[in-house]
mmCIF file of C-alpha atoms and ligand atoms in Angstrom:
data_model
loop_
_atom_site.group_PDB
_atom_site.id
_atom_site.type_symbol
_atom_site.label_atom_id
_atom_site.label_comp_id
_atom_site.label_asym_id
_atom_site.label_seq_id
_atom_site.Cartn_x
_atom_site.Cartn_y
_atom_site.Cartn_z
ATOM 1 C CA MET B 1168 -181.853 131.970 99.791
ATOM 2 C CA ASP B 1169 -183.718 135.198 99.433
ATOM 3 C CA LYS B 1170 -187.173 133.523 99.606
ATOM 4 C CA THR B 1171 -187.627 132.132 103.063
ATOM 5 C CA LEU B 1172 -190.640 130.893 105.157
ATOM 6 C CA VAL B 1173 -190.199 131.607 108.787
ATOM 7 C CA LEU B 1174 -192.154 129.554 111.286
ATOM 8 C CA LYS B 1175 -193.774 130.597 114.598
ATOM 9 C CA PRO B 1176 -191.865 129.728 117.890
ATOM 10 C CA GLY B 1177 -192.325 125.982 118.755
ATOM 11 C CA ARG B 1178 -193.771 125.038 115.280
ATOM 12 C CA GLU B 1179 -190.600 123.372 113.882
ATOM 13 C CA LYS B 1180 -191.226 120.460 116.146
ATOM 14 C CA SER B 1181 -192.972 118.315 113.490
ATOM 15 C CA LEU B 1182 -190.184 119.123 110.919
ATOM 16 C CA LEU B 1183 -187.574 118.063 113.420
ATOM 17 C CA ARG B 1184 -189.460 114.627 113.096
ATOM 18 C CA ARG B 1185 -189.193 115.083 109.341
ATOM 19 C CA HIS B 1186 -192.855 115.434 108.746
ATOM 20 C CA PRO B 1187 -193.071 117.100 105.317
ATOM 21 C CA TRP B 1188 -196.223 119.449 105.889
ATOM 22 C CA ILE B 1189 -196.142 122.968 107.161
ATOM 23 C CA PHE B 1190 -199.695 124.270 107.902
ATOM 24 C CA SER B 1191 -200.566 127.993 107.233
ATOM 25 C CA GLY B 1192 -201.046 128.360 111.033
ATOM 26 C CA ALA B 1193 -197.545 127.539 111.649
ATOM 27 C CA VAL B 1194 -196.131 130.295 109.534
ATOM 28 C CA ASP B 1195 -194.905 133.493 111.020
ATOM 29 C CA ARG B 1196 -193.849 135.271 107.885
ATOM 30 C CA VAL B 1197 -192.811 134.655 104.311
ATOM 31 C CA ALA B 1198 -189.940 136.765 102.784
ATOM 32 C CA GLY B 1199 -189.144 137.424 99.132
ATOM 33 C CA ARG B 1200 -192.754 136.972 97.745
ATOM 34 C CA PRO B 1201 -192.262 133.408 96.462
ATOM 35 C CA GLY B 1202 -194.880 132.326 93.736
ATOM 36 C CA PRO B 1203 -196.766 128.888 93.666
ATOM 37 C CA GLY B 1204 -194.636 126.020 93.720
ATOM 38 C CA GLU B 1205 -191.370 128.075 94.213
ATOM 39 C CA THR B 1206 -188.575 126.676 96.345
ATOM 40 C CA VAL B 1207 -188.298 128.388 99.740
ATOM 41 C CA ALA B 1208 -185.839 127.939 102.667
ATOM 42 C CA VAL B 1209 -187.847 127.074 105.875
ATOM 43 C CA ALA B 1210 -186.434 128.649 109.072
ATOM 44 C CA ALA B 1211 -187.473 128.230 112.775
ATOM 45 C CA ALA B 1212 -188.408 131.369 114.733
ATOM 46 C CA GLY B 1213 -184.794 131.598 116.160
ATOM 47 C CA GLY B 1214 -183.373 131.622 112.572
ATOM 48 C CA THR B 1215 -182.070 128.129 112.165
ATOM 49 C CA VAL B 1216 -182.636 126.912 108.629
ATOM 50 C CA LEU B 1217 -184.466 123.522 108.528
ATOM 51 C CA GLY B 1218 -184.592 122.788 104.888
ATOM 52 C CA LEU B 1219 -186.058 123.598 101.553
ATOM 53 C CA ALA B 1220 -189.725 123.405 100.601
ATOM 54 C CA ALA B 1221 -192.221 124.068 97.793
ATOM 55 C CA TYR B 1222 -194.493 127.088 98.640
ATOM 56 C CA SER B 1223 -198.120 126.716 98.139
ATOM 57 C CA PRO B 1224 -199.947 130.205 98.847
ATOM 58 C CA HIS B 1225 -203.463 128.732 98.126
ATOM 59 C CA SER B 1226 -203.394 125.664 100.403
ATOM 60 C CA GLN B 1227 -203.795 125.157 104.010
ATOM 61 C CA ILE B 1228 -200.618 123.031 103.697
ATOM 62 C CA ARG B 1229 -198.712 126.152 103.035
ATOM 63 C CA ALA B 1230 -195.418 124.490 102.041
ATOM 64 C CA ARG B 1231 -194.247 121.022 101.707
ATOM 65 C CA MET B 1232 -190.614 119.998 102.589
ATOM 66 C CA TRP B 1233 -188.340 118.790 99.623
ATOM 67 C CA THR B 1234 -185.203 118.204 101.797
ATOM 68 C CA PHE B 1235 -184.254 118.525 105.533
ATOM 69 C CA THR B 1236 -180.792 119.785 104.704
ATOM 70 C CA LEU B 1237 -179.287 122.650 102.806
ATOM 71 C CA ALA B 1238 -176.963 120.517 100.908
ATOM 72 C CA GLY B 1239 -177.877 120.360 97.227
ATOM 73 C CA GLU B 1240 -180.559 122.391 95.463
ATOM 74 C CA VAL B 1241 -183.915 121.375 94.226
ATOM 75 C CA ASP B 1242 -183.339 120.901 90.475
ATOM 76 C CA ALA B 1243 -183.611 118.286 87.760
ATOM 77 C CA ASP B 1244 -180.860 116.250 89.401
ATOM 78 C CA PHE B 1245 -182.752 116.312 92.736
ATOM 79 C CA PHE B 1246 -185.811 114.985 90.897
ATOM 80 C CA ARG B 1247 -183.796 112.285 89.185
ATOM 81 C CA ASP B 1248 -182.380 111.086 92.281
ATOM 82 C CA ARG B 1249 -185.671 110.887 94.026
ATOM 83 C CA ILE B 1250 -187.330 108.964 91.324
ATOM 84 C CA GLU B 1251 -184.251 106.738 90.855
ATOM 85 C CA THR B 1252 -184.485 105.839 94.383
ATOM 86 C CA ALA B 1253 -188.349 105.073 94.204
ATOM 87 C CA LEU B 1254 -187.675 102.880 91.145
ATOM 88 C CA ALA B 1255 -185.005 100.995 92.843
ATOM 89 C CA THR B 1256 -186.992 100.396 95.669
ATOM 90 C CA ARG B 1257 -189.746 98.669 93.547
ATOM 91 C CA ARG B 1258 -187.047 96.570 91.877
ATOM 92 C CA THR B 1259 -186.119 95.045 95.289
ATOM 93 C CA TRP B 1260 -189.147 93.072 95.293
ATOM 94 C CA GLY B 1261 -188.119 91.111 92.241
ATOM 95 C CA GLU B 1262 -189.577 90.746 88.815
ATOM 96 C CA GLN B 1263 -193.368 91.495 88.442
ATOM 97 C CA PRO B 1264 -195.287 89.365 86.075
ATOM 98 C CA GLU B 1265 -195.696 91.448 82.696
ATOM 99 C CA PRO B 1266 -197.666 93.379 81.490
ATOM 100 C CA ALA B 1267 -197.494 94.924 85.178
ATOM 101 C CA GLY B 1268 -199.547 97.462 86.807
ATOM 102 C CA LEU B 1269 -197.164 99.154 89.307
ATOM 103 C CA ARG B 1270 -197.195 102.351 91.231
ATOM 104 C CA LEU B 1271 -193.680 103.771 90.785
ATOM 105 C CA VAL B 1272 -193.976 107.028 92.838
ATOM 106 C CA HIS B 1273 -196.225 107.204 95.923
ATOM 107 C CA ALA B 1274 -196.033 111.066 96.584
ATOM 108 C CA GLU B 1275 -194.602 112.052 100.140
ATOM 109 C CA ASN B 1276 -194.000 108.492 100.911
ATOM 110 C CA ASP B 1277 -191.396 108.480 98.061
ATOM 111 C CA GLY B 1278 -190.036 111.980 98.994
ATOM 112 C CA LEU B 1279 -192.062 113.563 96.153
ATOM 113 C CA PRO B 1280 -195.030 115.443 97.729
ATOM 114 C CA GLY B 1281 -198.095 115.420 95.435
ATOM 115 C CA LEU B 1282 -196.629 113.241 92.696
ATOM 116 C CA ILE B 1283 -198.260 110.119 91.657
ATOM 117 C CA VAL B 1284 -196.855 108.019 88.814
ATOM 118 C CA ASP B 1285 -198.545 104.533 88.075
ATOM 119 C CA ARG B 1286 -197.139 102.373 85.275
ATOM 120 C CA TYR B 1287 -199.554 100.215 83.359
ATOM 121 C CA ALA B 1288 -197.615 98.047 80.727
ATOM 122 C CA ASP B 1289 -195.422 100.318 78.714
ATOM 123 C CA PHE B 1290 -197.318 103.474 79.606
ATOM 124 C CA LEU B 1291 -197.310 105.934 82.657
ATOM 125 C CA VAL B 1292 -199.926 107.721 84.077
ATOM 126 C CA CYS B 1293 -199.086 110.744 86.345
ATOM 127 C CA GLN B 1294 -201.098 113.012 88.875
ATOM 128 C CA PHE B 1295 -199.472 116.361 89.836
ATOM 129 C CA LEU B 1296 -201.376 117.192 92.867
ATOM 130 C CA THR B 1297 -199.462 120.190 94.489
ATOM 131 C CA ALA B 1298 -198.207 123.478 93.434
ATOM 132 C CA GLY B 1299 -194.595 122.195 94.012
ATOM 133 C CA VAL B 1300 -194.676 119.098 91.628
ATOM 134 C CA GLU B 1301 -196.815 121.250 89.211
ATOM 135 C CA ALA B 1302 -193.974 123.796 88.848
ATOM 136 C CA TRP B 1303 -191.631 120.843 88.064
ATOM 137 C CA ARG B 1304 -193.945 119.013 85.748
ATOM 138 C CA GLN B 1305 -191.904 119.149 82.443
ATOM 139 C CA VAL B 1306 -188.711 118.334 84.173
ATOM 140 C CA ILE B 1307 -190.292 115.412 86.046
ATOM 141 C CA VAL B 1308 -191.942 114.062 82.777
ATOM 142 C CA GLU B 1309 -188.456 114.209 81.022
ATOM 143 C CA ILE B 1310 -186.878 112.256 83.706
ATOM 144 C CA LEU B 1311 -189.599 109.617 83.713
ATOM 145 C CA VAL B 1312 -189.269 108.940 80.086
ATOM 146 C CA GLU B 1313 -185.489 108.793 80.370
ATOM 147 C CA LEU B 1314 -185.547 106.370 83.321
ATOM 148 C CA THR B 1315 -188.433 104.073 82.421
ATOM 149 C CA GLY B 1316 -188.172 104.067 78.643
ATOM 150 C CA CYS B 1317 -192.003 104.093 78.555
ATOM 151 C CA ARG B 1318 -193.935 104.437 75.287
ATOM 152 C CA GLY B 1319 -196.002 107.352 76.474
ATOM 153 C CA VAL B 1320 -196.929 109.485 79.582
ATOM 154 C CA TYR B 1321 -200.548 110.367 80.236
ATOM 155 C CA GLU B 1322 -201.665 112.956 82.720
ATOM 156 C CA ARG B 1323 -204.672 112.424 85.093
ATOM 157 C CA SER B 1324 -204.446 115.571 87.116
ATOM 158 C CA ASP B 1325 -208.180 115.570 87.604
ATOM 159 C CA ALA B 1326 -208.267 114.730 91.319
ATOM 160 C CA GLU B 1327 -210.338 117.033 93.506
ATOM 161 C CA VAL B 1328 -207.459 117.901 95.844
ATOM 162 C CA ARG B 1329 -206.036 120.044 93.020
ATOM 163 C CA ALA B 1330 -208.583 122.737 93.823
ATOM 164 C CA LYS B 1331 -207.213 123.169 97.249
ATOM 165 C CA GLU B 1332 -203.796 124.193 95.726
ATOM 166 C CA GLY B 1333 -205.502 126.690 93.370
ATOM 167 C CA LEU B 1334 -204.932 124.335 90.411
ATOM 168 C CA GLU B 1335 -207.382 123.658 87.560
ATOM 169 C CA PRO B 1336 -207.955 119.957 86.578
ATOM 170 C CA ARG B 1337 -205.891 118.692 83.660
ATOM 171 C CA THR B 1338 -205.655 115.494 81.733
ATOM 172 C CA GLY B 1339 -204.040 114.482 78.300
ATOM 173 C CA LEU B 1340 -201.027 113.313 76.847
ATOM 174 C CA LEU B 1341 -197.591 114.553 78.263
ATOM 175 C CA ALA B 1342 -195.164 112.594 76.103
ATOM 176 C CA GLY B 1343 -194.639 109.918 73.595
ATOM 177 C CA GLN B 1344 -197.545 107.966 72.313
ATOM 178 C CA GLU B 1345 -201.072 108.004 73.013
ATOM 179 C CA PRO B 1346 -202.068 105.048 75.342
ATOM 180 C CA PRO B 1347 -204.629 102.709 73.829
ATOM 181 C CA GLU B 1348 -208.233 102.839 74.842
ATOM 182 C CA LEU B 1349 -207.738 99.972 77.287
ATOM 183 C CA ILE B 1350 -204.376 98.882 78.575
ATOM 184 C CA GLU B 1351 -204.034 95.253 79.651
ATOM 185 C CA ILE B 1352 -202.096 94.267 82.772
ATOM 186 C CA CYS B 1353 -202.003 91.371 85.133
ATOM 187 C CA GLU B 1354 -202.197 91.132 88.799
ATOM 188 C CA GLY B 1355 -201.483 87.900 90.230
ATOM 189 C CA ASP B 1356 -203.087 85.343 88.104
ATOM 190 C CA CYS B 1357 -205.754 87.617 86.857
ATOM 191 C CA ARG B 1358 -205.810 89.913 83.719
ATOM 192 C CA PHE B 1359 -207.495 93.365 83.780
ATOM 193 C CA LEU B 1360 -208.187 96.110 81.277
ATOM 194 C CA VAL B 1361 -207.329 99.557 82.466
ATOM 195 C CA ASP B 1362 -208.901 102.658 81.208
ATOM 196 C CA VAL B 1363 -206.539 105.436 81.896
ATOM 197 C CA ARG B 1364 -208.603 108.151 80.534
ATOM 198 C CA GLN B 1365 -212.042 107.521 82.244
ATOM 199 C CA GLY B 1366 -211.170 105.069 84.938
ATOM 200 C CA HIS B 1367 -210.959 106.007 88.811
ATOM 201 C CA LYS B 1368 -207.770 107.647 90.023
ATOM 202 C CA THR B 1369 -205.236 106.739 87.232
ATOM 203 C CA GLY B 1370 -207.383 103.749 86.041
ATOM 204 C CA PHE B 1371 -207.030 100.842 88.614
ATOM 205 C CA TYR B 1372 -206.837 100.220 92.296
ATOM 206 C CA LEU B 1373 -203.389 98.847 92.216
ATOM 207 C CA ASP B 1374 -203.604 99.340 96.139
ATOM 208 C CA GLN B 1375 -205.649 96.199 96.318
ATOM 209 C CA ARG B 1376 -203.249 93.711 94.668
ATOM 210 C CA GLU B 1377 -202.112 91.759 97.542
ATOM 211 C CA ASN B 1378 -205.736 91.668 98.904
ATOM 212 C CA LEU B 1379 -207.111 90.415 95.699
ATOM 213 C CA ALA B 1380 -204.518 87.439 96.056
ATOM 214 C CA GLU B 1381 -206.168 87.029 99.660
ATOM 215 C CA ALA B 1382 -209.570 86.792 98.320
ATOM 216 C CA ALA B 1383 -208.578 84.130 95.851
ATOM 217 C CA CYS B 1384 -207.166 82.156 98.761
ATOM 218 C CA LEU B 1385 -210.373 82.394 100.784
ATOM 219 C CA ALA B 1386 -212.709 81.825 97.799
ATOM 220 C CA PRO B 1387 -212.700 78.059 97.037
ATOM 221 C CA GLY B 1388 -216.335 76.672 97.004
ATOM 222 C CA ARG B 1389 -217.911 79.851 98.390
ATOM 223 C CA GLU B 1390 -220.544 82.049 97.026
ATOM 224 C CA VAL B 1391 -219.378 85.630 96.833
ATOM 225 C CA LEU B 1392 -220.882 88.834 97.083
ATOM 226 C CA ASN B 1393 -218.466 91.583 95.768
ATOM 227 C CA CYS B 1394 -219.871 94.959 96.761
ATOM 228 C CA PHE B 1395 -218.485 98.203 95.456
ATOM 229 C CA SER B 1396 -216.894 95.943 92.727
ATOM 230 C CA TYR B 1397 -215.607 98.729 90.311
ATOM 231 C CA THR B 1398 -214.257 96.777 87.331
ATOM 232 C CA GLY B 1399 -214.670 93.557 89.212
ATOM 233 C CA GLY B 1400 -211.218 93.065 90.939
ATOM 234 C CA PHE B 1401 -212.296 91.030 93.888
ATOM 235 C CA GLY B 1402 -214.869 88.962 92.008
ATOM 236 C CA ILE B 1403 -212.580 88.017 89.344
ATOM 237 C CA ALA B 1404 -209.761 87.082 91.747
ATOM 238 C CA ALA B 1405 -212.227 85.024 93.862
ATOM 239 C CA LEU B 1406 -213.787 83.071 90.870
ATOM 240 C CA LYS B 1407 -210.112 82.290 89.412
ATOM 241 C CA GLY B 1408 -209.441 81.200 92.964
ATOM 242 C CA GLY B 1409 -212.250 78.636 92.851
ATOM 243 C CA ALA B 1410 -215.315 80.505 94.205
ATOM 244 C CA ALA B 1411 -218.573 78.697 93.316
ATOM 245 C CA ARG B 1412 -220.486 81.842 92.309
ATOM 246 C CA VAL B 1413 -219.738 85.703 92.205
ATOM 247 C CA VAL B 1414 -222.112 88.732 92.281
ATOM 248 C CA GLN B 1415 -220.419 91.801 91.256
ATOM 249 C CA LEU B 1416 -222.375 94.899 92.758
ATOM 250 C CA ASP B 1417 -221.663 98.460 91.819
ATOM 251 C CA SER B 1418 -223.723 101.647 91.168
ATOM 252 C CA SER B 1419 -221.644 102.232 87.858
ATOM 253 C CA GLY B 1420 -222.900 100.642 84.678
ATOM 254 C CA PRO B 1421 -219.707 101.308 82.720
ATOM 255 C CA SER B 1422 -217.637 99.861 85.521
ATOM 256 C CA LEU B 1423 -219.952 96.575 85.489
ATOM 257 C CA ALA B 1424 -219.614 96.480 81.746
ATOM 258 C CA LEU B 1425 -215.828 96.313 82.177
ATOM 259 C CA ALA B 1426 -216.096 93.854 85.129
ATOM 260 C CA ALA B 1427 -217.921 91.568 82.617
ATOM 261 C CA ARG B 1428 -215.363 91.806 80.060
ATOM 262 C CA HIS B 1429 -212.833 90.823 82.756
ATOM 263 C CA GLY B 1430 -214.763 87.539 83.124
ATOM 264 C CA GLU B 1431 -214.149 86.936 79.410
ATOM 265 C CA LEU B 1432 -210.632 87.907 79.533
ATOM 266 C CA ASN B 1433 -209.921 85.709 82.379
ATOM 267 C CA ALA B 1434 -211.945 82.616 80.727
ATOM 268 C CA LEU B 1435 -214.321 82.386 83.545
ATOM 269 C CA ASP B 1436 -217.548 80.740 83.337
ATOM 270 C CA PRO B 1437 -220.209 83.336 82.603
ATOM 271 C CA GLY B 1438 -222.784 81.160 84.335
ATOM 272 C CA ARG B 1439 -221.202 81.798 87.605
ATOM 273 C CA LEU B 1440 -220.866 85.510 87.401
ATOM 274 C CA GLU B 1441 -223.771 87.834 88.096
ATOM 275 C CA HIS B 1442 -223.607 91.647 87.576
ATOM 276 C CA VAL B 1443 -225.868 93.816 89.504
ATOM 277 C CA GLU B 1444 -226.271 97.652 89.064
ATOM 278 C CA GLY B 1445 -227.607 99.494 91.992
ATOM 279 C CA ASP B 1446 -226.964 101.232 95.260
ATOM 280 C CA ALA B 1447 -225.348 98.859 97.585
ATOM 281 C CA PHE B 1448 -227.054 100.069 100.657
ATOM 282 C CA ALA B 1449 -230.465 99.373 98.960
ATOM 283 C CA VAL B 1450 -229.544 96.132 97.278
ATOM 284 C CA LEU B 1451 -228.142 94.589 100.558
ATOM 285 C CA ARG B 1452 -231.321 95.479 102.309
ATOM 286 C CA GLU B 1453 -233.267 93.866 99.524
ATOM 287 C CA TYR B 1454 -231.283 90.743 99.582
ATOM 288 C CA ARG B 1455 -231.796 90.403 103.386
ATOM 289 C CA ARG B 1456 -235.511 90.783 102.809
ATOM 290 C CA GLN B 1457 -235.416 88.027 100.038
ATOM 291 C CA GLY B 1458 -233.403 85.811 102.571
ATOM 292 C CA ARG B 1459 -230.411 85.548 100.353
ATOM 293 C CA ALA B 1460 -226.988 84.422 101.971
ATOM 294 C CA PHE B 1461 -223.263 84.488 100.916
ATOM 295 C CA ASP B 1462 -220.305 82.637 102.083
ATOM 296 C CA LEU B 1463 -217.974 85.559 101.419
ATOM 297 C CA VAL B 1464 -218.830 89.137 101.243
ATOM 298 C CA VAL B 1465 -216.252 91.944 100.137
ATOM 299 C CA LEU B 1466 -216.908 95.445 101.181
ATOM 300 C CA ASP B 1467 -214.717 98.036 99.462
ATOM 301 C CA PRO B 1468 -216.593 101.200 99.503
ATOM 302 C CA PRO B 1469 -215.543 104.630 98.134
ATOM 303 C CA LYS B 1470 -213.822 106.991 100.475
ATOM 304 C CA PHE B 1471 -216.703 108.147 102.835
ATOM 305 C CA VAL B 1472 -214.517 110.496 104.597
ATOM 306 C CA GLU B 1473 -214.007 113.797 102.762
ATOM 307 C CA GLY B 1474 -212.692 115.681 105.851
ATOM 308 C CA ARG B 1475 -212.620 115.791 109.583
ATOM 309 C CA GLN B 1476 -216.103 117.625 109.543
ATOM 310 C CA ASN B 1477 -217.841 114.525 108.041
ATOM 311 C CA LEU B 1478 -216.286 111.889 109.942
ATOM 312 C CA ASN B 1479 -219.383 111.091 112.106
ATOM 313 C CA ARG B 1480 -221.480 110.818 108.896
ATOM 314 C CA ALA B 1481 -218.945 108.513 107.170
ATOM 315 C CA ALA B 1482 -218.697 106.406 110.286
ATOM 316 C CA ARG B 1483 -222.626 105.711 110.122
ATOM 317 C CA GLY B 1484 -222.062 104.831 106.486
ATOM 318 C CA TYR B 1485 -219.314 102.235 107.281
ATOM 319 C CA LYS B 1486 -221.346 100.914 110.063
ATOM 320 C CA ASP B 1487 -224.594 100.590 108.128
ATOM 321 C CA ILE B 1488 -223.024 98.795 105.088
ATOM 322 C CA ASN B 1489 -221.171 96.507 107.476
ATOM 323 C CA LEU B 1490 -224.298 95.683 109.404
ATOM 324 C CA GLN B 1491 -226.155 94.797 106.259
ATOM 325 C CA ALA B 1492 -223.259 92.585 105.156
ATOM 326 C CA PHE B 1493 -223.110 90.626 108.495
ATOM 327 C CA GLY B 1494 -226.733 90.081 107.809
ATOM 328 C CA LEU B 1495 -226.323 88.337 104.603
ATOM 329 C CA ILE B 1496 -223.282 85.894 105.717
ATOM 330 C CA ARG B 1497 -223.995 82.210 106.237
ATOM 331 C CA PRO B 1498 -222.530 80.749 109.597
ATOM 332 C CA GLY B 1499 -218.942 79.876 108.742
ATOM 333 C CA GLY B 1500 -218.781 82.543 106.243
ATOM 334 C CA LEU B 1501 -216.369 85.360 105.693
ATOM 335 C CA LEU B 1502 -216.371 89.173 105.692
ATOM 336 C CA LEU B 1503 -213.545 91.188 103.979
ATOM 337 C CA THR B 1504 -214.255 94.798 104.769
ATOM 338 C CA PHE B 1505 -212.318 97.773 103.786
ATOM 339 C CA SER B 1506 -211.908 101.361 104.350
ATOM 340 C CA CYS B 1507 -209.787 103.690 102.211
ATOM 341 C CA SER B 1508 -210.478 106.733 104.214
ATOM 342 C CA GLY B 1509 -207.007 107.859 105.772
ATOM 343 C CA LEU B 1510 -208.893 110.095 108.205
ATOM 344 C CA LEU B 1511 -210.541 107.091 109.726
ATOM 345 C CA GLU B 1512 -208.013 105.318 111.771
ATOM 346 C CA ALA B 1513 -207.630 101.534 111.926
ATOM 347 C CA ASP B 1514 -208.857 101.470 115.655
ATOM 348 C CA LEU B 1515 -211.886 103.286 114.986
ATOM 349 C CA PHE B 1516 -212.714 101.316 111.917
ATOM 350 C CA GLN B 1517 -212.354 98.222 113.830
ATOM 351 C CA LYS B 1518 -214.844 99.584 116.482
ATOM 352 C CA ILE B 1519 -217.340 100.384 113.680
ATOM 353 C CA VAL B 1520 -217.256 96.839 112.333
ATOM 354 C CA ALA B 1521 -217.598 95.496 115.950
ATOM 355 C CA ASP B 1522 -220.688 97.610 116.511
ATOM 356 C CA ALA B 1523 -222.033 96.558 113.174
ATOM 357 C CA ALA B 1524 -221.632 92.921 114.122
ATOM 358 C CA LEU B 1525 -223.238 93.446 117.433
ATOM 359 C CA ASP B 1526 -226.063 95.144 115.765
ATOM 360 C CA ALA B 1527 -226.576 92.443 113.368
ATOM 361 C CA GLY B 1528 -226.517 89.903 116.165
ATOM 362 C CA ARG B 1529 -223.521 88.131 114.865
ATOM 363 C CA GLN B 1530 -220.429 86.802 116.537
ATOM 364 C CA ALA B 1531 -217.315 87.325 114.571
ATOM 365 C CA ARG B 1532 -213.459 87.220 114.893
ATOM 366 C CA ILE B 1533 -210.773 88.957 113.141
ATOM 367 C CA ILE B 1534 -208.480 86.359 111.282
ATOM 368 C CA GLY B 1535 -206.599 88.731 109.186
ATOM 369 C CA ARG B 1536 -205.542 92.474 108.728
ATOM 370 C CA LEU B 1537 -204.893 93.775 105.286
ATOM 371 C CA GLY B 1538 -203.396 97.063 104.240
ATOM 372 C CA GLN B 1539 -202.145 98.654 100.968
ATOM 373 C CA ALA B 1540 -199.769 97.017 98.539
ATOM 374 C CA ALA B 1541 -195.951 97.245 98.812
ATOM 375 C CA ASP B 1542 -195.924 99.695 95.884
ATOM 376 C CA HIS B 1543 -197.775 102.254 98.152
ATOM 377 C CA PRO B 1544 -195.266 102.421 100.752
ATOM 378 C CA ILE B 1545 -195.891 104.394 104.106
ATOM 379 C CA ALA B 1546 -193.032 106.588 104.990
ATOM 380 C CA LEU B 1547 -192.541 106.334 108.728
ATOM 381 C CA ASN B 1548 -192.129 110.106 108.996
ATOM 382 C CA PHE B 1549 -195.573 110.533 107.201
ATOM 383 C CA PRO B 1550 -198.237 108.475 109.032
ATOM 384 C CA GLU B 1551 -200.827 110.164 106.607
ATOM 385 C CA GLY B 1552 -199.552 107.738 104.012
ATOM 386 C CA SER B 1553 -201.290 104.844 105.414
ATOM 387 C CA TYR B 1554 -205.006 104.871 104.205
ATOM 388 C CA LEU B 1555 -206.180 101.393 103.114
ATOM 389 C CA LYS B 1556 -207.095 99.130 105.951
ATOM 390 C CA GLY B 1557 -209.013 95.856 105.832
ATOM 391 C CA LEU B 1558 -210.212 93.171 108.180
ATOM 392 C CA VAL B 1559 -210.954 89.543 107.383
ATOM 393 C CA CYS B 1560 -213.659 88.470 109.681
ATOM 394 C CA ALA B 1561 -214.925 84.948 110.236
ATOM 395 C CA VAL B 1562 -218.587 84.916 111.203
ATOM 396 C CA GLU B 1563 -220.281 82.295 113.353
HETATM 397 N N1 SAH N 2965 -212.843 97.003 94.931
HETATM 398 C C1 SAH N 2965 -212.645 97.818 93.757
HETATM 399 C C2 SAH N 2965 -212.672 99.331 94.065
HETATM 400 C C3 SAH N 2965 -213.818 99.894 94.413
HETATM 401 S S1 SAH N 2965 -213.982 101.628 94.090
HETATM 402 C C4 SAH N 2965 -211.427 97.300 93.246
HETATM 403 O O1 SAH N 2965 -210.692 96.694 93.913
HETATM 404 O O2 SAH N 2965 -211.043 97.554 91.960
HETATM 405 C C5 SAH N 2965 -215.676 102.088 94.740
HETATM 406 C C6 SAH N 2965 -216.726 101.620 93.824
HETATM 407 O O3 SAH N 2965 -217.835 102.057 94.559
HETATM 408 C C7 SAH N 2965 -216.765 102.537 92.553
HETATM 409 O O4 SAH N 2965 -216.709 101.694 91.561
HETATM 410 C C8 SAH N 2965 -218.144 103.149 92.680
HETATM 411 O O5 SAH N 2965 -218.832 103.072 91.413
HETATM 412 C C9 SAH N 2965 -219.024 102.489 93.741
HETATM 413 N N2 SAH N 2965 -220.161 102.932 94.398
HETATM 414 C C10 SAH N 2965 -220.009 104.285 94.977
HETATM 415 N N3 SAH N 2965 -221.160 104.306 95.715
HETATM 416 C C11 SAH N 2965 -221.817 103.162 95.502
HETATM 417 C C12 SAH N 2965 -223.080 102.717 96.071
HETATM 418 N N4 SAH N 2965 -223.788 103.594 96.938
HETATM 419 N N5 SAH N 2965 -223.585 101.548 95.766
HETATM 420 C C13 SAH N 2965 -222.732 100.672 94.958
HETATM 421 N N6 SAH N 2965 -221.578 101.208 94.603
HETATM 422 C C14 SAH N 2965 -221.199 102.469 94.675
#
């Protein structure tokens, strides 16, 4: 191959462990002037070729490995093969209740750096987040249509990370029919409506599927406060699971409006559901002043950690919100607390929650550890694939 990226001496170590990222600081030189997303051969300083990668000239992550061999090319068959493997993995879990919401492709963890594909009923929603998959976008869409038989493919490449790749945000129809305004899916026993155009990410937090089921198990008879509720997932699951009452709290009015519709869709008693629009940090403080208390508090805040430089500030945010929550839980109650910041490691998150309990003057024990749903797999060669962690704490 005439386009080759040559690494600095010793910088092939992570590649030999099959980690797919090559940082700019590891690159000695690039021969052949590859353009954004073009396939390059990757060679160690001594000349040994290690595999093929997608070149990304604007990103700190200068290239991402497609393969760790030189056998075969990066072409339509390569993508068909990777996508077939991803679909086959999801089939091994058995039939999903239909209409399903399911992540079909989880980027690096499915061997396709930067590609997210979520299925909502008969429609697919894609994110092309790196120069590599951007270059193969048309090919990938055609393969997805062929392999899934979906009715339409919609693009939500409006995630901020695209800017780091030098790519503009882009959304719109890619193939087939326009999806309806809201797509109905079921998650466990619950039904939800997904707004694939305006919703967060591709429309729904599919990564919480198994944790919604956990919340339902813990809910019977309990008074529940669901903070950062978005469209109500945990609150709906808890009420369906037998909670006595649920407060859905979020700063977004439109998200709460959809949460309220989810109450109706699931035939839940509106008298047992309350929707509160506000800043969780302020509302929880106000509830403490009022002496309110709950038996189960769910905390699923947005990603507070944007980069290593704001890790300390983010840690303070997690500590504060957990501290406020501990202060609202009745003796014998439960805290279900999450962090979806990949840069915040599980051990540190646990320490933050421990500090919060200490400062709140509460004794608590971890009785469960939660993570991301199975359709968001974590490739063993890509520890960054693990981002969502949760603790179930029993509070004395
Ligand atoms: N638990 C949800 C996902 C939560 S996403 C689910 O499973 O579907 C995070 C949510 O936090 C978003 O809906 C966002 O509107 C909300 N949010 C962000 N900052 C907030 C704040 N300070 N107070 C209350 N809600 C906030």
